[in-house]
mmCIF file of C-alpha atoms in Angstrom:
data_model
loop_
_atom_site.group_PDB
_atom_site.id
_atom_site.type_symbol
_atom_site.label_atom_id
_atom_site.label_comp_id
_atom_site.label_asym_id
_atom_site.label_seq_id
_atom_site.Cartn_x
_atom_site.Cartn_y
_atom_site.Cartn_z
ATOM 1 C CA MET C 141 -1.374 23.802 8.448
ATOM 2 C CA PHE C 142 -4.001 22.440 6.062
ATOM 3 C CA GLY C 143 -7.495 23.835 6.374
ATOM 4 C CA THR C 144 -10.828 22.469 5.217
ATOM 5 C CA ALA C 145 -13.283 24.046 2.781
ATOM 6 C CA SER C 146 -15.590 23.154 -0.062
ATOM 7 C CA VAL C 147 -13.540 21.785 -2.969
ATOM 8 C CA ASP C 148 -14.595 21.173 -6.563
ATOM 9 C CA PHE C 149 -13.562 17.607 -7.357
ATOM 10 C CA VAL C 150 -13.441 17.972 -11.138
ATOM 11 C CA SER C 151 -11.134 20.973 -10.949
ATOM 12 C CA LYS C 152 -8.742 19.433 -8.426
ATOM 13 C CA TRP C 153 -8.714 16.031 -10.087
ATOM 14 C CA SER C 154 -7.825 17.517 -13.472
ATOM 15 C CA GLN C 155 -4.516 18.609 -11.924
ATOM 16 C CA LEU C 156 -3.954 15.670 -9.616
ATOM 17 C CA SER C 157 -4.701 13.014 -12.242
ATOM 18 C CA ASP C 158 -1.742 14.238 -14.284
ATOM 19 C CA VAL C 159 0.508 13.758 -11.249
ATOM 20 C CA VAL C 160 -0.855 10.259 -10.627
ATOM 21 C CA SER C 161 -0.318 9.268 -14.257
ATOM 22 C CA LYS C 162 3.259 10.534 -14.191
ATOM 23 C CA LEU C 163 4.032 8.880 -10.864
ATOM 24 C CA ILE C 164 3.070 5.367 -11.956
ATOM 25 C CA ARG C 165 5.249 5.889 -15.027
ATOM 26 C CA CYS C 166 8.111 7.436 -13.011
ATOM 27 C CA GLU C 167 7.993 10.541 -15.169
ATOM 28 C CA GLN C 168 9.446 13.805 -13.900
ATOM 29 C CA ILE C 169 7.359 16.065 -11.662
ATOM 30 C CA THR C 170 8.475 19.449 -10.372
ATOM 31 C CA ARG C 171 9.082 19.762 -6.646
ATOM 32 C CA GLU C 172 6.440 22.479 -6.411
ATOM 33 C CA ARG C 173 3.822 20.300 -8.113
ATOM 34 C CA TRP C 174 4.770 17.349 -5.891
ATOM 35 C CA ASN C 175 4.412 19.400 -2.710
ATOM 36 C CA ASN C 176 1.125 20.938 -3.859
ATOM 37 C CA SER C 177 -0.256 17.478 -4.589
ATOM 38 C CA PHE C 178 -0.209 16.605 -0.882
ATOM 39 C CA HIS C 179 -2.403 19.643 -0.252
ATOM 40 C CA ASP C 180 -4.742 18.610 -3.085
ATOM 41 C CA VAL C 181 -5.196 15.099 -1.687
ATOM 42 C CA TYR C 182 -5.851 16.464 1.793
ATOM 43 C CA ALA C 183 -8.286 19.077 0.489
ATOM 44 C CA LEU C 184 -10.294 16.496 -1.457
ATOM 45 C CA CYS C 185 -10.503 14.145 1.518
ATOM 46 C CA HIS C 186 -11.549 16.918 3.926
ATOM 47 C CA SER C 187 -13.830 18.860 1.630
ATOM 48 C CA ARG C 188 -16.959 20.196 3.329
ATOM 49 C CA PRO C 189 -19.816 19.522 3.569
ATOM 50 C CA SER C 190 -18.935 16.141 2.011
ATOM 51 C CA SER C 191 -15.591 14.444 1.452
ATOM 52 C CA HIS C 192 -14.407 13.479 -2.032
ATOM 53 C CA ALA C 193 -12.273 10.615 -0.686
ATOM 54 C CA ALA C 194 -14.408 7.917 -2.321
ATOM 55 C CA ALA C 195 -14.322 9.641 -5.713
ATOM 56 C CA LEU C 196 -10.575 10.213 -5.401
ATOM 57 C CA TYR C 197 -9.983 6.576 -4.503
ATOM 58 C CA SER C 198 -12.151 5.301 -7.349
ATOM 59 C CA SER C 199 -10.615 7.628 -9.941
ATOM 60 C CA THR C 200 -7.083 6.756 -8.860
ATOM 61 C CA THR C 201 -7.864 3.047 -8.965
ATOM 62 C CA SER C 202 -9.121 3.477 -12.527
ATOM 63 C CA LEU C 203 -5.886 5.173 -13.598
ATOM 64 C CA ILE C 204 -3.828 2.389 -12.026
ATOM 65 C CA SER C 205 -5.958 -0.220 -13.768
ATOM 66 C CA VAL C 206 -5.605 1.515 -17.122
ATOM 67 C CA ARG C 207 -1.826 1.674 -16.771
ATOM 68 C CA VAL C 208 -1.474 -1.998 -15.831
ATOM 69 C CA LYS C 209 -3.661 -3.008 -18.776
ATOM 70 C CA GLU C 210 -1.510 -0.840 -21.069
ATOM 71 C CA ILE C 211 1.599 -2.671 -19.884
ATOM 72 C CA ALA C 212 -0.125 -6.034 -20.283
ATOM 73 C CA ALA C 213 -1.125 -5.164 -23.854
ATOM 74 C CA GLU C 214 2.427 -4.094 -24.660
ATOM 75 C CA LEU C 215 3.903 -7.302 -23.240
ATOM 76 C CA ASP C 216 1.454 -9.323 -25.333
ATOM 77 C CA THR C 217 3.225 -7.995 -28.424
ATOM 78 C CA VAL C 218 6.713 -8.793 -27.107
ATOM 79 C CA ASP C 219 8.380 -11.985 -28.298
ATOM 80 C CA ASP C 220 9.351 -14.527 -25.632
ATOM 81 C CA SER C 221 13.013 -13.868 -26.366
ATOM 82 C CA GLU C 222 12.596 -10.343 -24.957
ATOM 83 C CA LEU C 223 9.770 -10.890 -22.477
ATOM 84 C CA LEU C 224 11.813 -11.069 -19.256
ATOM 85 C CA PRO C 225 13.791 -7.839 -19.843
ATOM 86 C CA ALA C 226 10.604 -6.005 -20.840
ATOM 87 C CA TYR C 227 8.668 -7.378 -17.863
ATOM 88 C CA SER C 228 11.438 -6.537 -15.376
ATOM 89 C CA ARG C 229 11.781 -3.027 -16.752
ATOM 90 C CA HIS C 230 8.057 -2.336 -16.511
ATOM 91 C CA TRP C 231 7.859 -3.857 -13.021
ATOM 92 C CA ASN C 232 10.717 -1.762 -11.641
ATOM 93 C CA VAL C 233 9.213 1.449 -13.005
ATOM 94 C CA PHE C 234 5.653 0.644 -11.938
ATOM 95 C CA HIS C 235 6.580 -0.521 -8.439
ATOM 96 C CA SER C 236 8.798 2.506 -7.798
ATOM 97 C CA GLY C 237 6.121 4.901 -8.998
ATOM 98 C CA LEU C 238 3.430 3.081 -7.049
ATOM 99 C CA THR C 239 5.474 3.459 -3.870
ATOM 100 C CA TYR C 240 5.649 7.232 -4.383
ATOM 101 C CA LEU C 241 1.912 7.319 -5.070
ATOM 102 C CA ASP C 242 1.188 5.394 -1.878
ATOM 103 C CA ASN C 243 3.196 7.985 0.041
ATOM 104 C CA LEU C 244 1.213 10.796 -1.573
ATOM 105 C CA TYR C 245 -2.055 9.083 -0.617
ATOM 106 C CA ARG C 246 -1.237 8.487 3.051
ATOM 107 C CA VAL C 247 -4.243 10.472 4.220
ATOM 108 C CA VAL C 248 -6.490 8.377 1.954
ATOM 109 C CA ASN C 249 -5.025 5.150 3.319
ATOM 110 C CA GLN C 250 -5.192 6.206 6.955
ATOM 111 C CA GLN C 251 -8.474 8.072 7.134
ATOM 112 C CA TYR C 252 -10.566 6.499 4.396
ATOM 113 C CA VAL C 253 -9.463 2.977 3.488
ATOM 114 C CA ARG C 254 -8.643 1.699 6.967
ATOM 115 C CA ASN C 255 -11.981 2.858 8.328
ATOM 116 C CA LEU C 256 -13.759 0.712 5.743
ATOM 117 C CA ARG C 257 -11.806 -2.483 6.310
ATOM 118 C CA PRO C 258 -14.046 -5.112 7.909
ATOM 119 C CA THR C 259 -11.479 -7.768 8.799
ATOM 120 C CA GLU C 260 -7.931 -8.714 7.859
ATOM 121 C CA ALA C 261 -9.249 -12.017 6.530
ATOM 122 C CA GLU C 262 -10.945 -10.174 3.675
ATOM 123 C CA MET C 263 -7.715 -8.445 2.707
ATOM 124 C CA CYS C 264 -6.684 -11.210 0.350
ATOM 125 C CA TYR C 265 -5.524 -10.874 -3.251
ATOM 126 C CA GLY C 266 -7.115 -14.180 -4.078
ATOM 127 C CA ALA C 267 -10.680 -12.887 -3.908
ATOM 128 C CA ILE C 268 -12.984 -13.492 -6.867
ATOM 129 C CA LEU C 269 -13.372 -9.753 -7.447
ATOM 130 C CA PRO C 270 -10.506 -7.255 -7.171
ATOM 131 C CA MET C 271 -10.464 -6.059 -3.578
ATOM 132 C CA ALA C 272 -9.906 -2.524 -4.856
ATOM 133 C CA ASP C 273 -13.499 -2.532 -6.085
ATOM 134 C CA ARG C 274 -14.605 -2.893 -2.479
ATOM 135 C CA HIS C 275 -12.500 0.055 -1.263
ATOM 136 C CA THR C 276 -10.670 -2.012 1.331
ATOM 137 C CA MET C 277 -7.128 -1.894 -0.026
ATOM 138 C CA GLU C 278 -4.553 0.823 0.391
ATOM 139 C CA ILE C 279 -3.243 2.400 -2.803
ATOM 140 C CA LEU C 280 -0.056 0.333 -2.857
ATOM 141 C CA GLU C 281 -2.117 -2.831 -2.441
ATOM 142 C CA VAL C 282 -4.469 -1.715 -5.214
ATOM 143 C CA GLY C 283 -1.571 -1.465 -7.638
ATOM 144 C CA LEU C 284 -0.113 -4.818 -6.635
ATOM 145 C CA ALA C 285 -3.505 -6.512 -6.851
ATOM 146 C CA HIS C 286 -4.111 -5.155 -10.350
ATOM 147 C CA TRP C 287 -0.609 -6.152 -11.441
ATOM 148 C CA LYS C 288 -1.339 -9.712 -10.377
ATOM 149 C CA LEU C 289 -4.896 -9.844 -11.700
ATOM 150 C CA TYR C 290 -4.468 -8.204 -15.096
ATOM 151 C CA LEU C 291 -0.840 -8.993 -15.868
ATOM 152 C CA ILE C 292 0.852 -11.865 -14.022
ATOM 153 C CA ASP C 293 -2.174 -14.148 -14.116
ATOM 154 C CA ASN C 294 -2.451 -13.643 -17.880
ATOM 155 C CA ILE C 295 1.189 -14.293 -18.821
ATOM 156 C CA SER C 296 2.310 -16.567 -15.992
ATOM 157 C CA LEU C 297 2.893 -19.520 -18.342
ATOM 158 C CA ARG C 298 5.028 -17.418 -20.679
ATOM 159 C CA LEU C 299 7.015 -16.011 -17.777
ATOM 160 C CA SER C 300 7.555 -19.489 -16.344
ATOM 161 C CA ARG C 301 8.837 -20.819 -19.668
ATOM 162 C CA CYS C 302 11.218 -17.891 -20.017
ATOM 163 C CA LEU C 303 12.508 -18.269 -16.461
ATOM 164 C CA LEU C 304 13.153 -21.979 -16.980
ATOM 165 C CA ARG C 305 14.942 -21.154 -20.224
ATOM 166 C CA GLU C 306 17.294 -18.782 -18.430
ATOM 167 C CA VAL C 307 17.949 -21.296 -15.661
ATOM 168 C CA ALA C 308 18.843 -23.852 -18.343
ATOM 169 C CA ASN C 309 21.126 -21.309 -20.027
ATOM 170 C CA ASP C 310 22.880 -20.682 -16.742
ATOM 171 C CA ARG C 311 23.437 -24.397 -16.193
ATOM 172 C CA ALA C 312 24.867 -24.706 -19.697
ATOM 173 C CA GLY C 313 27.162 -21.733 -19.197
ATOM 174 C CA VAL C 314 25.313 -19.652 -21.765
ATOM 175 C CA VAL C 315 25.187 -15.931 -21.036
ATOM 176 C CA GLY C 316 21.622 -14.797 -21.532
ATOM 177 C CA GLN C 317 19.117 -12.861 -19.469
ATOM 178 C CA GLN C 318 19.915 -14.348 -16.076
ATOM 179 C CA ASN C 319 19.943 -10.861 -14.547
ATOM 180 C CA THR C 320 16.156 -10.767 -15.003
ATOM 181 C CA ILE C 321 15.476 -13.899 -12.936
ATOM 182 C CA CYS C 322 15.660 -12.273 -9.490
ATOM 183 C CA PRO C 323 13.610 -9.142 -10.335
ATOM 184 C CA THR C 324 10.901 -11.273 -11.913
ATOM 185 C CA LEU C 325 10.690 -13.684 -8.990
ATOM 186 C CA LYS C 326 10.706 -10.812 -6.506
ATOM 187 C CA SER C 327 7.730 -9.280 -8.296
ATOM 188 C CA PHE C 328 5.837 -12.549 -7.787
ATOM 189 C CA LEU C 329 6.703 -12.417 -4.109
ATOM 190 C CA ARG C 330 5.713 -8.772 -3.747
ATOM 191 C CA VAL C 331 2.243 -9.165 -5.216
ATOM 192 C CA GLY C 332 1.576 -12.416 -3.391
ATOM 193 C CA GLU C 333 3.109 -11.502 -0.019
ATOM 194 C CA LEU C 334 2.974 -14.554 2.256
ATOM 195 C CA ARG C 335 -0.246 -16.215 1.081
ATOM 196 C CA ASP C 336 1.816 -19.131 -0.236
ATOM 197 C CA ILE C 337 2.913 -19.915 3.315
ATOM 198 C CA GLU C 338 -0.676 -20.621 4.303
ATOM 199 C CA LYS C 339 -0.945 -23.026 1.378
ATOM 200 C CA ALA C 340 2.328 -24.707 2.356
ATOM 201 C CA LEU C 341 1.118 -25.282 5.914
ATOM 202 C CA ALA C 342 -2.155 -26.701 4.626
ATOM 203 C CA LEU C 343 -0.246 -28.988 2.265
ATOM 204 C CA ARG C 344 1.990 -30.185 5.096
ATOM 205 C CA GLN C 345 -1.049 -30.988 7.210
ATOM 206 C CA GLN C 346 -2.548 -32.960 4.334
ATOM 207 C CA GLU C 347 0.651 -34.971 3.989
ATOM 208 C CA GLU C 348 0.755 -35.631 7.729
ATOM 209 C CA ASN C 349 -2.830 -36.894 7.605
ATOM 210 C CA ARG C 350 -1.972 -39.082 4.628
ATOM 211 C CA VAL C 351 1.035 -40.525 6.452
ATOM 212 C CA ALA C 352 -1.069 -41.333 9.502
ATOM 213 C CA GLN C 353 -3.629 -43.107 7.341
ATOM 214 C CA TYR C 354 -1.524 -45.005 4.820
ATOM 215 C CA TYR C 355 2.201 -45.261 5.602
ATOM 216 C CA GLN C 356 3.052 -44.472 9.193
ATOM 217 C CA CYS C 357 6.446 -46.177 9.024
ATOM 218 C CA SER C 358 7.602 -43.646 6.404
ATOM 219 C CA GLY C 359 6.299 -40.583 8.205
ATOM 220 C CA GLU C 360 9.682 -39.172 9.200
ATOM 221 C CA SER C 361 11.103 -39.507 5.686
ATOM 222 C CA VAL C 362 8.051 -37.904 4.081
ATOM 223 C CA PHE C 363 8.129 -34.996 6.517
ATOM 224 C CA GLU C 364 11.848 -34.409 5.940
ATOM 225 C CA LEU C 365 11.347 -34.492 2.167
ATOM 226 C CA PHE C 366 8.538 -31.952 2.450
ATOM 227 C CA GLN C 367 10.658 -29.617 4.577
ATOM 228 C CA THR C 368 13.547 -29.890 2.132
ATOM 229 C CA ILE C 369 11.496 -29.140 -0.981
ATOM 230 C CA VAL C 370 9.118 -26.539 0.430
ATOM 231 C CA VAL C 371 11.258 -24.857 3.096
ATOM 232 C CA LYS C 372 15.008 -25.463 2.861
ATOM 233 C CA ASP C 373 15.230 -25.034 -0.913
ATOM 234 C CA ARG C 374 13.235 -21.799 -0.686
ATOM 235 C CA LEU C 375 14.711 -20.382 2.495
ATOM 236 C CA GLN C 376 16.121 -17.234 0.905
ATOM 237 C CA PHE C 377 12.757 -16.535 -0.705
ATOM 238 C CA LEU C 378 10.993 -16.986 2.647
ATOM 239 C CA ASN C 379 13.497 -14.801 4.495
ATOM 240 C CA GLU C 380 13.066 -11.990 1.975
ATOM 241 C CA SER C 381 9.297 -12.158 2.454
ATOM 242 C CA VAL C 382 9.475 -10.873 5.995
ATOM 243 C CA GLN C 383 11.218 -7.614 5.047
ATOM 244 C CA ASN C 384 7.962 -6.115 3.751
ATOM 245 C CA MET C 385 5.951 -6.980 6.831
ATOM 246 C CA VAL C 386 4.854 -4.891 9.800
ATOM 247 C CA PRO C 387 4.816 -7.086 12.943
ATOM 248 C CA GLU C 388 1.675 -5.656 14.506
ATOM 249 C CA LYS C 389 -0.267 -5.966 11.232
ATOM 250 C CA HIS C 390 0.921 -9.405 10.134
ATOM 251 C CA LYS C 391 0.781 -11.575 13.240
ATOM 252 C CA THR C 392 -0.935 -14.428 11.432
ATOM 253 C CA ASP C 393 1.521 -14.407 8.530
ATOM 254 C CA LEU C 394 4.500 -14.268 10.887
ATOM 255 C CA HIS C 395 3.126 -17.112 12.994
ATOM 256 C CA ASN C 396 2.576 -19.216 9.875
ATOM 257 C CA LEU C 397 6.112 -18.508 8.713
ATOM 258 C CA TYR C 398 7.459 -19.491 12.125
ATOM 259 C CA LEU C 399 5.504 -22.762 12.051
ATOM 260 C CA LEU C 400 6.976 -23.530 8.647
ATOM 261 C CA LEU C 401 10.560 -22.815 9.739
ATOM 262 C CA ALA C 402 10.498 -24.151 13.300
ATOM 263 C CA PRO C 403 10.781 -27.930 12.681
ATOM 264 C CA ASN C 404 14.293 -27.482 11.236
ATOM 265 C CA ASN C 405 15.266 -24.456 13.358
ATOM 266 C CA LEU C 406 15.574 -22.337 10.212
ATOM 267 C CA TYR C 407 14.305 -19.151 11.849
ATOM 268 C CA THR C 408 17.662 -17.412 12.433
ATOM 269 C CA GLU C 409 16.916 -14.622 9.944
ATOM 270 C CA LEU C 410 13.361 -14.232 11.225
ATOM 271 C CA ALA C 411 14.632 -13.925 14.811
ATOM 272 C CA ARG C 412 17.262 -11.383 13.760
ATOM 273 C CA TRP C 413 14.604 -9.328 11.976
ATOM 274 C CA PHE C 414 12.416 -9.442 15.104
ATOM 275 C CA GLY C 415 15.331 -8.209 17.206
ATOM 276 C CA GLN C 416 15.923 -5.296 14.836
ATOM 277 C CA HIS C 417 12.280 -4.311 15.108
ATOM 278 C CA VAL C 418 12.390 -4.420 18.919
ATOM 279 C CA ALA C 419 15.562 -2.314 18.958
ATOM 280 C CA ALA C 420 14.074 0.286 16.608
ATOM 281 C CA CYS C 421 10.895 0.603 18.694
ATOM 282 C CA THR C 422 12.922 0.876 21.900
ATOM 283 C CA ARG C 423 15.181 3.601 20.493
ATOM 284 C CA GLU C 424 12.155 5.547 19.328
ATOM 285 C CA ALA C 425 10.509 5.301 22.746
ATOM 286 C CA LEU C 426 13.666 6.379 24.569
ATOM 287 C CA SER C 427 14.181 9.316 22.214
ATOM 288 C CA ASN C 428 10.853 10.752 23.354
ATOM 289 C CA LEU C 429 11.696 10.877 27.065
ATOM 290 C CA PRO C 430 11.092 14.184 28.884
ATOM 291 C CA THR C 431 14.123 16.457 29.156
ATOM 292 C CA GLU C 432 13.527 17.203 32.843
ATOM 293 C CA PRO C 433 15.797 14.758 34.786
ATOM 294 C CA THR C 434 13.350 13.671 37.476
ATOM 295 C CA ALA C 435 10.537 13.031 35.018
ATOM 296 C CA ALA C 436 12.929 11.321 32.577
ATOM 297 C CA SER C 437 13.951 8.740 35.170
ATOM 298 C CA GLY C 438 10.390 7.599 35.817
ATOM 299 C CA HIS C 439 9.428 7.610 32.147
ATOM 300 C CA PHE C 440 12.582 5.664 31.290
ATOM 301 C CA VAL C 441 11.609 2.775 33.542
ATOM 302 C CA ASP C 442 7.928 2.896 32.592
ATOM 303 C CA SER C 443 8.728 2.914 28.867
ATOM 304 C CA LEU C 444 11.016 -0.096 29.125
ATOM 305 C CA LEU C 445 8.540 -2.084 31.210
ATOM 306 C CA GLU C 446 5.707 -1.284 28.817
ATOM 307 C CA LEU C 447 7.772 -2.245 25.775
ATOM 308 C CA ARG C 448 9.013 -5.456 27.350
ATOM 309 C CA ASP C 449 5.496 -6.488 28.309
ATOM 310 C CA ARG C 450 4.255 -5.693 24.803
ATOM 311 C CA PHE C 451 6.962 -7.654 22.997
ATOM 312 C CA THR C 452 6.850 -10.557 25.439
ATOM 313 C CA LYS C 453 3.152 -10.999 24.683
ATOM 314 C CA PHE C 454 3.880 -10.680 20.963
ATOM 315 C CA LEU C 455 6.676 -13.258 21.220
ATOM 316 C CA ASP C 456 4.492 -15.733 23.109
ATOM 317 C CA GLU C 457 1.618 -15.314 20.675
ATOM 318 C CA VAL C 458 3.516 -15.309 17.379
ATOM 319 C CA PHE C 459 6.710 -17.280 18.066
ATOM 320 C CA ASP C 460 5.405 -19.644 20.768
ATOM 321 C CA GLY C 461 7.750 -18.145 23.373
ATOM 322 C CA ASN C 462 10.810 -19.488 21.541
ATOM 323 C CA ASN C 463 14.018 -18.746 23.479
ATOM 324 C CA THR C 464 15.935 -17.745 20.349
ATOM 325 C CA PHE C 465 13.486 -14.909 19.788
ATOM 326 C CA ARG C 466 13.513 -14.068 23.501
ATOM 327 C CA ASN C 467 17.306 -13.766 23.412
ATOM 328 C CA GLN C 468 17.085 -11.491 20.373
ATOM 329 C CA MET C 469 14.579 -9.351 22.248
ATOM 330 C CA ASP C 470 16.880 -9.055 25.273
ATOM 331 C CA LYS C 471 19.865 -8.165 23.080
ATOM 332 C CA ALA C 472 17.767 -5.563 21.289
ATOM 333 C CA PHE C 473 16.776 -3.887 24.550
ATOM 334 C CA ASN C 474 20.384 -3.824 25.757
ATOM 335 C CA SER C 475 21.621 -2.467 22.437
ATOM 336 C CA ALA C 476 19.005 0.286 22.319
ATOM 337 C CA ILE C 477 19.737 1.345 25.899
ATOM 338 C CA ASN C 478 23.508 1.364 25.327
ATOM 339 C CA ASP C 479 23.079 3.395 22.141
ATOM 340 C CA ARG C 480 21.479 6.277 23.995
ATOM 341 C CA SER C 481 23.384 9.535 23.806
ATOM 342 C CA PRO C 482 25.639 10.561 26.728
ATOM 343 C CA ASN C 483 23.319 13.481 27.495
ATOM 344 C CA ALA C 484 20.308 11.184 27.762
ATOM 345 C CA LYS C 485 22.222 8.773 29.971
ATOM 346 C CA GLY C 486 23.407 11.604 32.143
ATOM 347 C CA SER C 487 19.895 12.961 32.584
ATOM 348 C CA THR C 488 18.562 9.582 33.608
ATOM 349 C CA SER C 489 21.409 8.939 36.043
ATOM 350 C CA SER C 490 21.153 12.310 37.733
ATOM 351 C CA GLY C 491 17.427 11.900 38.084
ATOM 352 C CA ALA C 492 17.821 8.517 39.724
ATOM 353 C CA GLN C 493 20.232 9.715 42.384
#
């Protein structure tokens, strides 16, 4: 178990900074050094009499920023004919390494960053200043924000031209760099999350207001055209967006996505994802039941009632009580209960008799 003591930041950081630099480059690290790094992060955050969490966060952010700027400078020297492969390669390496780094910095995210967050509304990549400078983003978010700010925003026009070129090549039957299209677009999605959905809803409202003011007789056609261009043609993109979300943290984003999909009943994938989340939470709750039969019976019922109440409220708030989502919730509960091991079922049954 980790203890707490006075820790010299300079000494610890000299070792840990090498690990951070290697992680965001996906360079090899020994298992021993990797395991020791968790202790180093914990020790710095719990140093007494004063924590070094702020210094650790700031120093790590600087290393991330330096690396992203290095990549941006390298891509500036790459010809457009090779930009997409180079960009995709750098993105895959950086994102993988950043994910490992975020795992290493869990204690920083949980005990330092989250305590400083004022509101979810301020957690937006579109701020004038990088949110990382205000110590309100987790390490993964810091990396994504810097990737967008210092890289994508600077070469977005070049990337767009190259993507359109590859789409044209594909239409013409020319074998080119089409395998880079999906990774590049997914990187845009990852750094932007679902902020575009808010813009789409605002745009739809503007069009509805315009219809009401100028051409009411064409309202239905305009609305259908909007849904086709903004929603139907981008449905796969929207469905993939939800995979990175945590329901309890992203209620607003999920509600916005539902509002965008609901008019055409295009929420099948969203409902399925919700059902999977309910099932996973139910299985976890049931796996923690007491082993003593009598106690297990009571906890079994209480756990299910508590979960059902929790997800019913979530469903009503986020998905407007939609029956498709309610059916997915019911199926998820039944599936999780039926998946319980024979021993668990036997314990519950014997306790109920």
